Amino acid sequence: MRWSVPICIALVAAVFMSVSLPARAQFKEEAFTQSYNDDTADTDSIATMFSFKEFFGGLSHQNELKIGTLFAGSTIFVGSSQIYNRQYWKLPVIYTGIAAGVGSGIYLTSQGRKQGSDKLTLAGNLCFAGAGLVWWASLMDGVVNYRPNEFPQPGRATLYSILIPGLGQVYNKEYWKIPIYWGGMIGAAHFYSLNKVNYERFRRIYKEATNPDIPYTGPISAETALYYRDVYRRYRDYSVVTFLGVYLLQIIDANVFAYMHDFEVSDDLTMSLSPAVICPDNALAFSPAPPAGVGMRIGFRF
């Protein structure tokens, strides 16, 4: 009698295995390797992420452009977004602003070098920055005026975050995230500045301590200066990586939560367990069709 329980368990397991064996091999390997006629596979492929034919076809209004394709093309072909959006009157403003900034910058910086004037050089650099600002404004204008304008649009949220950190979160109406990302970037920029100053300081001390032509009598030895120079250089590099990491994270966050904006969140967290008969219904995956298998079905609701 003491062996009755193990024997019963073994018999039940054997019966369950015998009825479940057909279900273990119900899918043929070819079902996962064969090609299907999916028209979306080519359009979503990385190889065709940017197509010049599609881009210039969109500019001639022969086809619609995805916002990512339009943005990528506009970074090189300035004013493309305005052409696609049929806002042609903005083109002279953009081209004039960029040409004036670049031309003035070239002239002022060349005069500053000839005359040795730091003020002229600074003014030339400000002109270059102004031209870059006009270029940036043309990209932002193209994203804002892109049609269709349905909400939410993950591509728009992503580009907003690329152009202005935190703007994608504003678009997604997740304002509470802005102080987190801006705090991370400001903190990283602060530590970058602090570590850069200390790095330059100990590098200068190390150069003075190892210069054989100048007697050095400072309180910090060359070995100590070398050690702290390397430490602060490493911390400076960490600050750059942190800044870029936070910047990239807020772009990803804007994209993901724009996609998940309509995701249903329910308080009903349940699990159901029931027996089921596995009956394959995809004819492409079976040749010949195997017998049905018996198993358990688990359902989750969240």
Short mmCIF file of C-alpha atoms in Angstrom, two decimals:
data_model
loop_
_atom_site.label_atom_id
_atom_site.label_comp_id
_atom_site.label_asym_id
_atom_site.label_seq_id
_atom_site.Cartn_x
_atom_site.Cartn_y
_atom_site.Cartn_z
CA MET A 1 0.00 0.00 0.00
CA ARG A 2 2.87 2.36 0.68
CA TRP A 3 3.82 2.25 -3.05
CA SER A 4 0.31 3.04 -4.25
CA VAL A 5 0.67 6.82 -4.17
CA PRO A 6 3.97 6.98 -6.18
CA ILE A 7 2.61 4.43 -8.66
CA CYS A 8 -0.56 6.45 -9.17
CA ILE A 9 1.45 9.62 -9.70
CA ALA A 10 3.67 7.87 -12.25
CA LEU A 11 0.67 6.50 -14.12
CA VAL A 12 -1.01 9.91 -14.26
CA ALA A 13 2.22 11.50 -15.53
CA ALA A 14 2.59 8.78 -18.19
CA VAL A 15 -0.96 9.28 -19.41
CA PHE A 16 -0.51 13.05 -19.52
CA MET A 17 2.75 12.67 -21.48
CA SER A 18 1.16 10.27 -23.94
CA VAL A 19 -1.68 12.66 -24.82
CA SER A 20 0.63 15.67 -24.90
CA LEU A 21 3.37 14.25 -27.17
CA PRO A 22 1.63 15.31 -30.40
CA ALA A 23 1.43 18.88 -29.09
CA ARG A 24 5.17 19.10 -28.47
CA ALA A 25 6.05 18.77 -32.14
CA GLN A 26 3.04 20.32 -33.76
CA PHE A 27 4.96 23.10 -35.59
CA LYS A 28 7.35 22.27 -38.40
CA GLU A 29 10.65 24.13 -38.66
CA GLU A 30 9.69 25.47 -42.09
CA ALA A 31 6.82 27.40 -40.54
CA PHE A 32 9.31 29.80 -38.94
CA THR A 33 11.64 30.20 -41.92
CA GLN A 34 9.32 30.54 -44.90
CA SER A 35 8.66 33.94 -46.43
CA TYR A 36 5.25 35.57 -46.43
CA ASN A 37 3.97 38.38 -48.59
CA ASP A 38 4.14 41.25 -46.11
CA ASP A 39 4.11 44.67 -47.72
CA THR A 40 5.08 46.41 -44.51
CA ALA A 41 8.36 44.52 -44.17
CA ASP A 42 10.10 46.60 -46.86
CA THR A 43 8.81 49.94 -45.66
CA ASP A 44 9.86 49.27 -42.07
CA SER A 45 13.28 47.92 -43.04
CA ILE A 46 16.38 49.77 -41.92
CA ALA A 47 17.74 49.46 -45.45
CA THR A 48 14.93 51.67 -46.74
CA MET A 49 14.69 53.97 -43.72
CA PHE A 50 15.70 56.90 -45.95
CA SER A 51 15.11 56.83 -49.68
CA PHE A 52 16.06 59.75 -51.92
CA LYS A 53 13.39 58.67 -54.40
CA GLU A 54 10.73 58.73 -51.71
CA PHE A 55 12.05 61.98 -50.27
CA PHE A 56 12.09 63.97 -53.51
CA GLY A 57 8.80 62.37 -54.53
CA GLY A 58 7.30 63.77 -51.35
CA LEU A 59 8.73 67.22 -52.02
CA SER A 60 7.01 67.17 -55.41
CA HIS A 61 3.81 66.12 -53.58
CA GLN A 62 3.58 62.81 -55.43
CA ASN A 63 3.51 60.80 -52.20
CA GLU A 64 3.32 61.30 -48.45
CA LEU A 65 6.47 61.39 -46.35
CA LYS A 66 6.97 60.01 -42.88
CA ILE A 67 8.01 62.66 -40.42
CA GLY A 68 11.34 60.94 -39.79
CA THR A 69 12.19 60.86 -43.50
CA LEU A 70 11.22 64.49 -43.89
CA PHE A 71 13.29 65.53 -40.87
CA ALA A 72 16.36 63.59 -41.99
CA GLY A 73 16.23 65.12 -45.46
CA SER A 74 15.66 68.61 -44.08
CA THR A 75 18.86 68.48 -42.05
CA ILE A 76 20.80 68.46 -45.34
CA PHE A 77 18.38 70.01 -47.82
CA VAL A 78 17.40 73.04 -45.78
CA GLY A 79 13.85 74.22 -46.38
CA SER A 80 12.53 70.84 -47.48
CA SER A 81 10.01 70.75 -44.64
CA GLN A 82 8.61 74.10 -45.69
CA ILE A 83 8.28 72.90 -49.30
CA TYR A 84 6.51 69.72 -48.18
CA ASN A 85 4.20 71.73 -45.91
CA ARG A 86 3.51 74.16 -48.80
CA GLN A 87 4.78 77.13 -46.80
CA TYR A 88 6.96 78.55 -49.54
CA TRP A 89 7.01 82.07 -48.15
CA LYS A 90 9.29 80.90 -45.33
CA LEU A 91 12.08 79.85 -47.72
CA PRO A 92 13.48 83.37 -48.38
CA VAL A 93 13.54 84.04 -44.63
CA ILE A 94 15.46 80.84 -43.91
CA TYR A 95 17.95 81.15 -46.78
CA THR A 96 18.57 84.84 -46.12
CA GLY A 97 19.13 84.26 -42.41
CA ILE A 98 21.58 81.39 -42.95
CA ALA A 99 23.46 83.19 -45.76
CA ALA A 100 23.73 86.41 -43.77
CA GLY A 101 24.99 84.60 -40.68
CA VAL A 102 27.57 82.52 -42.53
CA GLY A 103 28.75 85.42 -44.70
CA SER A 104 29.07 87.83 -41.79
CA GLY A 105 30.81 85.19 -39.71
CA ILE A 106 33.42 84.51 -42.38
CA TYR A 107 34.09 88.23 -42.88
CA LEU A 108 34.31 89.13 -39.18
CA THR A 109 36.51 86.20 -38.19
CA SER A 110 38.91 86.90 -41.06
CA GLN A 111 39.13 90.56 -40.04
CA GLY A 112 39.62 89.56 -36.43
CA ARG A 113 42.59 87.39 -37.37
CA LYS A 114 44.15 90.08 -39.51
CA GLN A 115 43.72 92.79 -36.88
CA GLY A 116 44.25 90.52 -33.88
CA SER A 117 40.89 91.60 -32.45
CA ASP A 118 39.15 89.21 -30.14
CA LYS A 119 35.95 91.26 -30.35
CA LEU A 120 35.69 90.79 -34.11
CA THR A 121 36.40 87.08 -33.75
CA LEU A 122 33.70 86.80 -31.08
CA ALA A 123 31.24 88.70 -33.27
CA GLY A 124 32.01 86.34 -36.17
CA ASN A 125 31.40 83.30 -33.98
CA LEU A 126 28.07 84.79 -32.86
CA CYS A 127 27.10 85.20 -36.51
CA PHE A 128 27.87 81.53 -37.13
CA ALA A 129 25.77 80.65 -34.10
CA GLY A 130 22.93 82.77 -35.48
CA ALA A 131 23.06 80.88 -38.79
CA GLY A 132 22.91 77.61 -36.87
CA LEU A 133 19.93 78.91 -34.90
CA VAL A 134 18.07 79.70 -38.13
CA TRP A 135 18.84 76.18 -39.40
CA TRP A 136 17.58 74.69 -36.14
CA ALA A 137 14.43 76.85 -36.29
CA SER A 138 13.70 75.56 -39.82
CA LEU A 139 13.80 71.99 -38.51
CA MET A 140 11.54 72.80 -35.56
CA ASP A 141 9.11 74.64 -37.83
CA GLY A 142 8.93 71.60 -40.11
CA VAL A 143 8.10 69.27 -37.22
CA VAL A 144 5.47 71.60 -35.76
CA ASN A 145 3.67 72.10 -39.06
CA TYR A 146 3.85 68.50 -40.26
CA ARG A 147 0.56 66.97 -41.34
CA PRO A 148 -1.29 64.87 -40.34
CA ASN A 149 -1.43 66.30 -36.86
CA GLU A 150 -3.11 63.50 -34.94
CA PHE A 151 -2.23 62.86 -31.30
CA PRO A 152 -0.22 61.06 -30.15
CA GLN A 153 2.40 60.81 -32.88
CA PRO A 154 5.56 59.00 -31.70
CA GLY A 155 7.72 60.42 -34.48
CA ARG A 156 6.78 63.97 -33.55
CA ALA A 157 7.41 63.32 -29.85
CA THR A 158 10.83 61.85 -30.66
CA LEU A 159 11.89 64.78 -32.84
CA TYR A 160 10.65 67.27 -30.26
CA SER A 161 12.95 65.67 -27.69
CA ILE A 162 15.86 65.69 -30.13
CA LEU A 163 15.47 69.40 -30.85
CA ILE A 164 14.62 70.52 -27.30
CA PRO A 165 15.19 68.10 -24.40
CA GLY A 166 11.96 67.66 -22.47
CA LEU A 167 9.69 68.97 -25.23
CA GLY A 168 8.66 65.41 -26.08
CA GLN A 169 7.47 64.98 -22.50
CA VAL A 170 5.49 68.22 -22.82
CA TYR A 171 3.91 66.83 -26.00
CA ASN A 172 3.00 63.62 -24.14
CA LYS A 173 1.60 65.71 -21.25
CA GLU A 174 4.06 64.17 -18.80
CA TYR A 175 5.28 67.43 -17.33
CA TRP A 176 6.56 65.88 -14.09
CA LYS A 177 9.42 64.23 -15.98
CA ILE A 178 10.92 67.50 -17.20
CA PRO A 179 12.67 68.44 -13.89
CA ILE A 180 14.17 64.93 -13.74
CA TYR A 181 15.78 65.06 -17.17
CA TRP A 182 16.78 68.69 -17.01
CA GLY A 183 18.16 68.18 -13.51
CA GLY A 184 20.24 65.26 -14.75
CA MET A 185 21.64 67.21 -17.70
CA ILE A 186 22.31 70.36 -15.67
CA GLY A 187 24.02 68.30 -12.97
CA ALA A 188 26.16 66.52 -15.55
CA ALA A 189 27.10 69.86 -17.14
CA HIS A 190 28.00 71.30 -13.72
CA PHE A 191 30.27 68.39 -12.83
CA TYR A 192 31.82 68.53 -16.29
CA SER A 193 32.78 72.17 -15.73
CA LEU A 194 34.07 71.47 -12.23
CA ASN A 195 36.13 68.45 -13.26
CA LYS A 196 37.49 70.26 -16.32
CA VAL A 197 38.77 73.13 -14.17
CA ASN A 198 40.52 70.73 -11.78
CA TYR A 199 41.90 68.70 -14.68
CA GLU A 200 43.41 71.81 -16.28
CA ARG A 201 44.85 72.86 -12.92
CA PHE A 202 46.67 69.59 -12.19
CA ARG A 203 47.80 69.25 -15.78
CA ARG A 204 49.42 72.67 -15.54
CA ILE A 205 51.06 71.71 -12.23
CA TYR A 206 52.35 68.47 -13.71
CA LYS A 207 53.86 70.28 -16.68
CA GLU A 208 55.57 72.77 -14.39
CA ALA A 209 56.84 70.03 -12.09
CA THR A 210 58.33 68.02 -14.98
CA ASN A 211 59.82 70.96 -16.91
CA PRO A 212 63.62 70.72 -16.58
CA ASP A 213 64.14 74.33 -17.69
CA ILE A 214 62.10 75.88 -14.89
CA PRO A 215 62.80 75.16 -11.20
CA TYR A 216 59.69 73.92 -9.45
CA THR A 217 59.13 74.50 -5.73
CA GLY A 218 55.38 73.93 -5.45
CA PRO A 219 53.79 71.94 -2.61
CA ILE A 220 52.32 69.29 -4.97
CA SER A 221 54.70 66.70 -6.37
CA ALA A 222 54.72 65.58 -9.99
CA GLU A 223 53.42 62.12 -9.05
CA THR A 224 50.50 63.60 -7.08
CA ALA A 225 49.68 66.04 -9.87
CA LEU A 226 49.74 63.21 -12.42
CA TYR A 227 47.42 61.12 -10.28
CA TYR A 228 44.82 63.87 -9.80
CA ARG A 229 45.12 64.94 -13.44
CA ASP A 230 44.09 61.46 -14.55
CA VAL A 231 41.33 61.24 -11.92
CA TYR A 232 39.68 64.50 -12.92
CA ARG A 233 40.06 63.72 -16.60
CA ARG A 234 38.22 60.44 -16.03
CA TYR A 235 35.50 62.21 -14.02
CA ARG A 236 35.20 64.82 -16.77
CA ASP A 237 34.65 62.07 -19.34
CA TYR A 238 32.09 60.40 -17.05
CA SER A 239 30.19 63.69 -16.91
CA VAL A 240 30.02 63.80 -20.72
CA VAL A 241 28.77 60.21 -20.87
CA THR A 242 26.15 60.98 -18.19
CA PHE A 243 24.92 64.04 -20.07
CA LEU A 244 24.58 62.11 -23.32
CA GLY A 245 22.93 59.20 -21.50
CA VAL A 246 20.25 61.43 -19.94
CA TYR A 247 19.70 63.18 -23.28
CA LEU A 248 19.27 59.85 -25.07
CA LEU A 249 17.02 58.50 -22.30
CA GLN A 250 14.56 61.36 -22.59
CA ILE A 251 14.35 60.80 -26.36
CA ILE A 252 13.59 57.11 -25.84
CA ASP A 253 11.10 57.95 -23.09
CA ALA A 254 9.21 60.36 -25.35
CA ASN A 255 9.03 57.80 -28.14
CA VAL A 256 7.95 54.86 -25.97
CA PHE A 257 5.28 56.69 -24.02
CA ALA A 258 3.84 58.24 -27.18
CA TYR A 259 3.41 54.69 -28.50
CA MET A 260 1.90 53.56 -25.19
CA HIS A 261 -0.39 56.55 -24.79
CA ASP A 262 -3.51 54.50 -25.54
CA PHE A 263 -2.34 51.41 -23.65
CA GLU A 264 -5.15 50.24 -21.39
CA VAL A 265 -4.26 50.19 -17.72
CA SER A 266 -6.81 48.38 -15.58
CA ASP A 267 -7.01 47.58 -11.87
CA ASP A 268 -8.34 44.13 -12.77
CA LEU A 269 -5.31 41.87 -12.21
CA THR A 270 -6.48 38.28 -12.63
CA MET A 271 -5.15 34.91 -13.73
CA SER A 272 -7.23 32.07 -15.13
CA LEU A 273 -6.20 28.42 -15.51
CA SER A 274 -8.23 25.94 -17.56
CA PRO A 275 -7.73 22.77 -19.61
CA ALA A 276 -7.49 23.24 -23.37
CA VAL A 277 -7.30 21.23 -26.56
CA ILE A 278 -4.57 22.51 -28.88
CA CYS A 279 -5.93 22.49 -32.41
CA PRO A 280 -3.58 24.08 -34.95
CA ASP A 281 -5.42 26.24 -37.46
CA ASN A 282 -2.60 27.53 -39.65
CA ALA A 283 -2.42 25.33 -42.72
CA LEU A 284 0.98 26.69 -43.74
CA ALA A 285 2.57 25.38 -40.57
CA PHE A 286 1.40 21.75 -40.82
CA SER A 287 2.06 19.13 -43.45
CA PRO A 288 0.34 16.84 -42.65
CA ALA A 289 -1.73 18.20 -39.79
CA PRO A 290 -0.84 16.43 -36.49
CA PRO A 291 -3.48 15.26 -34.04
CA ALA A 292 -4.75 17.65 -31.45
CA GLY A 293 -2.96 17.87 -28.13
CA VAL A 294 -4.30 18.27 -24.62
CA GLY A 295 -2.81 20.84 -22.29
CA MET A 296 -3.51 23.68 -19.89
CA ARG A 297 -4.35 27.27 -20.81
CA ILE A 298 -3.22 30.15 -18.62
CA GLY A 299 -4.69 33.61 -19.10
CA PHE A 300 -3.54 36.86 -17.54
CA ARG A 301 -5.46 40.11 -17.39
CA PHE A 302 -3.63 43.29 -16.40
#
